[in-house]
Coordinates of C-alpha atoms in Angstrom, one line a residue:
X732 CA 111.6 126.4 110.8
X733 CA 111.1 124.3 107.6
X734 CA 112.4 126.8 105.1
X735 CA 116.1 126.0 105.4
X736 CA 118.2 127.7 102.7
X737 CA 121.9 127.1 102.2
X738 CA 123.8 129.9 100.4
X739 CA 127.2 129.1 98.9
X740 CA 129.8 131.6 97.8
X741 CA 133.5 132.0 98.1
X742 CA 133.2 135.6 99.4
X743 CA 132.3 136.0 103.1
X744 CA 130.9 139.5 102.6
X745 CA 128.3 138.3 100.1
X746 CA 127.3 135.5 102.4
X747 CA 127.0 138.0 105.3
X748 CA 124.7 140.2 103.0
X749 CA 122.4 137.2 102.4
X750 CA 122.2 136.6 106.2
X751 CA 121.5 140.2 107.0
X752 CA 118.7 140.7 104.4
X753 CA 117.0 137.3 104.6
X754 CA 117.3 136.0 108.1
X755 CA 113.9 137.2 109.1
X756 CA 112.3 135.5 106.1
X757 CA 114.1 132.1 106.0
X758 CA 116.3 129.8 108.1
X759 CA 119.6 130.9 106.5
X760 CA 122.7 128.7 106.5
X761 CA 126.0 129.8 104.9
X762 CA 128.9 127.8 103.3
X763 CA 132.2 129.5 102.3
X764 CA 132.9 127.5 99.1
X765 CA 131.8 124.1 97.6
X766 CA 133.7 121.9 100.0
X767 CA 132.1 123.5 103.1
X768 CA 128.7 123.3 101.4
X769 CA 128.9 119.5 100.7
X770 CA 130.2 119.0 104.3
X771 CA 127.2 120.9 105.7
X772 CA 124.7 119.0 103.5
X773 CA 126.2 115.7 104.8
X774 CA 126.2 116.8 108.5
X775 CA 123.2 119.2 108.7
X776 CA 121.1 118.4 105.7
X777 CA 118.8 118.2 104.0
X778 CA 118.1 121.8 103.0
X779 CA 115.0 122.7 101.1
X780 CA 117.0 125.0 98.8
X781 CA 120.6 125.6 97.9
X782 CA 121.6 128.9 96.3
X783 CA 125.1 128.8 94.8
X784 CA 127.4 131.2 93.0
X785 CA 128.8 129.9 89.7
X786 CA 132.4 131.1 89.7
X787 CA 134.2 129.5 92.7
X788 CA 137.7 128.1 93.0
X789 CA 138.1 124.3 92.8
X790 CA 134.5 123.6 91.7
X791 CA 132.1 125.8 89.8
X792 CA 128.4 126.1 90.7
X793 CA 127.1 123.7 88.1
X794 CA 129.5 121.0 89.4
X795 CA 128.5 121.7 93.0
X796 CA 124.8 121.6 92.3
X797 CA 125.2 118.4 90.3
X798 CA 126.7 116.8 93.4
X799 CA 123.9 118.3 95.5
X800 CA 121.4 116.7 93.2
X801 CA 123.1 113.3 93.6
X802 CA 123.2 113.3 97.4
X803 CA 119.9 115.2 98.1
X804 CA 117.5 114.8 95.2
X805 CA 114.6 116.7 96.8
X806 CA 116.8 119.8 97.4
X807 CA 115.9 122.5 94.9
X808 CA 118.9 124.2 93.4
X809 CA 119.3 127.9 92.3
X810 CA 122.5 129.4 90.7
X811 CA 123.7 132.9 90.7
X812 CA 125.8 133.8 87.7
X813 CA 127.2 136.7 85.6
X814 CA 126.1 137.5 82.1
X815 CA 129.3 136.0 80.7
X816 CA 128.3 132.6 82.0
X817 CA 124.8 132.6 80.4
X818 CA 125.3 129.7 78.0
X819 CA 126.5 127.3 80.7
X820 CA 123.7 128.4 83.0
X821 CA 121.0 127.7 80.4
X822 CA 122.5 124.3 79.8
X823 CA 122.4 123.5 83.5
X824 CA 118.7 124.4 83.7
X825 CA 117.9 122.4 80.6
X826 CA 119.7 119.3 82.0
X827 CA 117.7 119.4 85.2
X828 CA 120.6 120.2 87.4
X829 CA 119.3 123.7 88.3
X830 CA 115.8 124.9 89.0
X831 CA 116.5 128.6 88.3
X832 CA 119.5 130.7 87.5
X833 CA 119.7 134.4 88.4
X834 CA 122.1 136.9 86.9
X835 CA 124.1 139.2 89.1
X836 CA 123.6 141.8 90.3
X837 CA 120.3 140.4 91.6
X838 CA 117.7 142.4 93.6
X839 CA 116.5 140.9 96.9
X840 CA 113.0 141.1 95.5
X841 CA 113.9 138.8 92.6
X842 CA 116.0 136.5 94.8
X843 CA 113.1 136.0 97.3
X844 CA 110.7 135.4 94.5
X845 CA 113.0 132.7 93.1
X846 CA 113.5 131.1 96.6
X847 CA 109.7 131.1 97.3
X848 CA 109.2 129.3 94.0
X849 CA 111.9 126.8 94.9
X850 CA 110.3 126.2 98.3
X851 CA 107.0 125.5 96.5
X852 CA 108.8 123.1 94.2
X853 CA 110.3 121.4 97.2
X854 CA 106.9 121.1 98.8
X855 CA 105.5 119.5 95.6
X856 CA 108.3 117.0 95.4
X857 CA 107.8 115.9 99.0
X858 CA 104.0 115.8 98.5
X859 CA 104.6 113.4 95.6
X860 CA 106.8 111.3 97.9
X861 CA 104.1 111.3 100.6
X862 CA 101.6 110.3 98.0
X863 CA 103.7 107.3 97.0
X864 CA 104.4 106.2 100.6
X865 CA 101.1 107.0 102.3
X866 CA 98.4 106.7 99.6
X867 CA 99.9 104.1 97.2
X868 CA 101.6 102.0 99.8
X869 CA 98.6 102.2 102.1
X870 CA 96.3 101.0 99.3
X871 CA 98.6 98.2 98.5
X872 CA 98.8 97.2 102.1
X873 CA 95.0 96.8 102.2
X874 CA 95.1 94.6 99.1
X875 CA 97.8 92.4 100.6
X876 CA 95.9 92.1 103.9
X877 CA 92.9 90.8 102.0
X878 CA 95.1 88.4 100.0
X879 CA 96.8 87.2 103.1
X880 CA 93.6 85.5 104.0
X881 CA 93.2 84.0 100.5
X882 CA 96.8 82.7 100.3
X883 CA 98.4 82.9 103.7
X884 CA 101.5 81.0 102.7
X885 CA 102.5 83.5 100.0
X886 CA 101.4 86.7 101.7
X887 CA 102.8 85.8 105.1
X888 CA 106.1 85.6 103.2
X889 CA 105.7 89.0 101.6
X890 CA 105.1 90.6 105.0
X891 CA 108.2 89.0 106.4
X892 CA 110.5 90.0 103.6
X893 CA 109.0 93.5 103.6
X894 CA 109.9 94.0 107.2
X895 CA 113.4 92.8 106.6
X896 CA 113.9 95.0 103.6
X897 CA 112.6 98.0 105.6
X898 CA 115.1 97.3 108.4
X899 CA 118.0 97.0 105.9
X900 CA 117.1 100.2 104.0
X901 CA 116.9 102.0 107.3
X902 CA 120.2 100.6 108.5
X903 CA 121.9 101.6 105.3
X904 CA 120.1 105.0 105.1
X905 CA 119.1 104.3 101.5
X906 CA 117.2 107.1 99.8
X907 CA 113.9 106.4 98.0
X908 CA 113.3 103.3 100.1
X909 CA 109.6 103.1 99.2
X910 CA 110.3 101.3 96.0
X911 CA 112.2 98.6 97.8
X912 CA 109.5 98.1 100.3
X913 CA 106.9 98.0 97.5
X914 CA 108.9 95.4 95.6
X915 CA 109.0 93.2 98.7
X916 CA 105.4 93.7 99.5
X917 CA 104.2 92.9 95.9
X918 CA 106.7 90.2 95.1
X919 CA 104.4 87.4 95.9
X920 CA 101.2 88.7 94.2
X921 CA 101.6 86.4 91.2
X922 CA 101.7 83.4 93.5
X923 CA 97.9 83.3 93.7
X924 CA 98.2 81.6 90.2
X925 CA 100.8 79.0 91.4
X926 CA 99.5 75.7 92.9
X927 CA 100.1 75.6 96.7
X928 CA 102.1 72.4 96.5
X929 CA 104.6 74.2 94.3
X930 CA 104.8 77.1 96.7
X931 CA 105.4 74.7 99.6
X932 CA 108.3 73.1 97.8
X933 CA 109.8 76.4 96.6
X934 CA 109.6 78.1 100.0
X935 CA 111.1 75.1 101.8
X936 CA 114.1 75.0 99.5
X937 CA 113.2 71.9 97.6
X938 CA 114.1 71.7 94.0
X939 CA 111.3 72.2 91.4
X940 CA 110.8 70.1 88.3
X941 CA 111.1 72.0 85.0
X942 CA 107.3 72.1 84.8
X943 CA 107.0 73.4 88.3
X944 CA 109.7 76.0 87.8
X945 CA 107.9 77.2 84.7
X946 CA 104.7 77.6 86.6
X947 CA 106.5 79.6 89.4
X948 CA 108.3 81.8 86.9
X949 CA 105.0 82.5 85.1
X950 CA 103.6 83.8 88.3
X951 CA 106.6 86.1 88.8
X952 CA 106.3 87.4 85.2
X953 CA 102.5 88.0 85.8
X954 CA 103.3 90.0 88.9
X955 CA 105.9 92.2 87.1
X956 CA 103.5 92.8 84.1
X957 CA 100.7 93.8 86.4
X958 CA 102.8 96.2 88.5
X959 CA 104.3 97.9 85.5
X960 CA 100.8 99.0 84.5
X961 CA 100.8 101.3 87.6
X962 CA 102.4 104.6 86.7
X963 CA 105.9 105.2 88.1
X964 CA 106.2 101.6 89.4
X965 CA 108.1 100.3 86.4
X966 CA 111.3 99.9 88.4
X967 CA 109.4 98.0 91.1
X968 CA 108.2 95.6 88.4
X969 CA 111.7 95.1 87.2
X970 CA 113.0 94.4 90.7
X971 CA 110.5 91.6 91.1
X972 CA 111.9 89.7 88.1
X973 CA 115.0 88.9 90.1
X974 CA 113.0 85.9 91.5
X975 CA 113.1 84.2 88.1
X976 CA 115.1 81.0 87.7
X977 CA 117.4 82.8 85.2
X978 CA 116.9 86.6 85.7
X979 CA 118.7 88.9 83.3
X980 CA 122.0 90.3 84.4
X981 CA 120.6 93.9 84.2
X982 CA 117.9 93.0 86.7
X983 CA 120.0 90.8 89.1
X984 CA 122.8 93.3 89.5
X985 CA 120.6 96.2 90.7
X986 CA 120.5 97.3 94.4
X987 CA 116.8 96.6 94.5
X988 CA 117.2 93.1 93.2
X989 CA 120.1 92.3 95.7
X990 CA 117.9 93.6 98.6
X991 CA 115.0 91.4 97.5
X992 CA 117.1 88.4 96.9
X993 CA 118.8 88.7 100.3
X994 CA 115.4 88.9 102.0
X995 CA 114.0 86.0 100.1
X996 CA 117.0 83.8 100.5
X997 CA 117.2 84.6 104.2
X998 CA 113.5 83.7 104.5
X999 CA 114.0 80.4 102.7
X1000 CA 116.8 79.4 105.1
X1001 CA 114.8 80.3 108.2
X1002 CA 111.7 78.5 106.8
X1003 CA 114.0 75.4 106.4
X1004 CA 114.7 75.5 110.1
X1005 CA 118.0 77.4 110.3
X1006 CA 118.6 80.0 113.0
X1007 CA 119.3 83.6 112.0
X1008 CA 123.0 83.1 112.6
X1009 CA 123.2 79.9 110.6
X1010 CA 121.2 81.5 107.7
X1011 CA 123.6 84.5 107.7
X1012 CA 126.6 82.1 107.4
X1013 CA 125.0 80.4 104.4
X1014 CA 124.3 83.8 102.7
X1015 CA 127.9 84.9 103.4
X1016 CA 129.1 82.1 101.1
X1017 CA 127.7 84.0 98.1
X1018 CA 128.8 87.6 98.6
X1019 CA 128.7 88.4 94.9
X1020 CA 125.0 87.7 94.9
X1021 CA 124.1 90.3 97.5
X1022 CA 127.2 92.6 98.0
X1023 CA 129.2 93.0 101.1
X1024 CA 127.3 96.1 102.4
X1025 CA 124.0 94.3 102.5
X1026 CA 125.4 91.3 104.2
X1027 CA 127.1 93.5 106.8
X1028 CA 123.8 95.3 107.4
X1029 CA 122.0 92.0 107.9
X1030 CA 124.7 90.9 110.4
X1031 CA 124.3 94.1 112.3
X1032 CA 120.5 93.6 112.5
X1033 CA 120.8 90.1 113.7
X1034 CA 123.3 91.1 116.3
X1035 CA 121.1 93.8 117.7
X1036 CA 117.6 92.2 117.5
X1037 CA 115.5 91.2 120.4
X1038 CA 113.0 88.5 119.3
X1039 CA 112.7 86.5 122.5
X1040 CA 109.6 88.1 123.9
X1041 CA 107.2 85.4 122.6
X1042 CA 103.9 85.1 124.3
X1043 CA 101.3 82.4 124.1
X1044 CA 97.8 83.9 123.9
X1045 CA 94.2 82.9 123.3
X1046 CA 92.6 84.3 120.2
X1047 CA 90.7 86.9 122.3
X1048 CA 94.0 88.2 123.6
X1049 CA 95.5 89.2 120.2
X1050 CA 96.1 92.9 119.4
X1051 CA 97.0 94.8 116.3
X1052 CA 100.8 95.2 115.9
X1053 CA 101.7 91.8 117.3
X1054 CA 103.8 89.5 115.0
X1055 CA 102.9 85.9 114.6
X1056 CA 105.8 83.7 115.8
X1057 CA 104.2 80.6 114.5
X1058 CA 101.7 79.7 111.8
X1059 CA 98.1 80.0 112.8
X1060 CA 96.0 76.9 111.9
X1061 CA 92.5 75.8 112.3
X1062 CA 91.8 72.7 114.4
X1063 CA 91.6 70.6 111.1
X1064 CA 95.2 71.8 110.1
X1065 CA 94.1 74.4 107.6
X1066 CA 96.7 77.2 107.4
X1067 CA 94.9 80.5 108.4
X1068 CA 97.8 82.9 108.7
X1069 CA 101.5 82.5 108.1
X1070 CA 104.2 83.1 110.7
X1071 CA 105.9 86.5 110.5
X1072 CA 102.7 88.4 109.6
X1073 CA 102.0 91.6 111.5
X1074 CA 98.4 91.4 112.8
X1075 CA 96.3 94.4 111.7
X1076 CA 92.8 95.3 112.8
X1077 CA 91.4 94.0 109.5
X1078 CA 93.2 90.6 109.8
X1079 CA 92.2 90.3 113.5
X1080 CA 88.5 91.0 112.7
X1081 CA 88.5 88.5 109.9
X1082 CA 90.2 85.8 112.0
X1083 CA 87.7 86.3 114.8
X1084 CA 84.9 86.1 112.3
X1085 CA 86.3 82.9 110.7
X1086 CA 86.8 81.2 114.1
X1087 CA 83.0 81.1 114.5
X1088 CA 82.7 78.4 111.8
X1089 CA 86.3 77.1 111.8
X1090 CA 87.8 76.7 115.3
X1091 CA 91.3 78.0 115.6
X1092 CA 94.1 76.0 117.3
X1093 CA 95.2 77.8 120.5
X1094 CA 97.3 79.1 122.0
X1095 CA 98.7 81.4 119.4
X1096 CA 102.4 82.3 119.6
X1097 CA 103.1 86.0 119.0
X1098 CA 105.9 88.5 119.4
X1099 CA 105.2 91.6 121.4
X1100 CA 104.8 94.7 119.2
X1101 CA 107.5 96.5 121.3
X1102 CA 110.2 94.0 120.2
X1103 CA 112.1 96.5 118.1
X1104 CA 114.4 95.4 115.2
X1105 CA 113.0 91.9 115.0
X1106 CA 113.7 90.6 111.5
X1107 CA 112.4 87.1 111.9
X1108 CA 110.1 85.3 114.4

């Protein structure tokens, strides 16, 4: 049952009354006091709605629901309160900590009406989340697939770091991970304006001249400015600025920037020929740049990954979902697709089409799509 409601009160008989009257309508869960409520959210959450009494020992309802908002932002919060607490209840609603407050005594009809409204609010919040992940992220994935054929060097890199960022956010169980994935996926968009020879130097860890660095930074600023024009992606645009030669301290210190920098720096080191383990050791020399939790998560990923199932296939044997273990080049040396890219149906169709006029060097080295947890080819 999706309609999971957590009732919080310091009186067991009141909780029992909620269970008796509402168990046929909702999936009811009970918590005797704020401490038990927070423990249940941590172990058995998320709940669609939390209904809390205001006056409880140790922590009042506003304080509890503020903590619920912090750990479970999509949970909709309702507070039950007496008339004497009206002012503090109104303040809680106005500050966004509480969706509704109900005065006691409260009829079951009024309570169910408020819970139904809260469930609808929860549905809308999750619909918005799905829109961001499925619609926006899906549309951007299509754009990046197209651009991967225009500039395979830059967009192969974006796909590699996106997969690494996804694995890190999953390992750390970070909420709202879509913005971090989008930042990784879009981080190289501006590189279409940067000459390829500069990208080759930058990606291989070579130092850039002041003029070359200026050109690279201009591409990053262009990317950020374009992304910020998309509603609700302002934070993603800010994260991307961490790639600048001298990013602001406000940008560089954020979790999103540290995630992106870790993925980019790891990719730089592996492109330069270092193994995953050697790259990790280099990154661990700068813990202040990424933070100990991110480095520990990367170490865990590398320890558990299985990236050794590399196959050599002819072009006709490629399938969507396979990961390129090496660059794909034409017979004349032209880079067609960059290593680390996940092959999609679109990319495969375009590659087959291009091979009619520009023969592809075979065999092609790929990683099986069932190699789970692989963060680098």
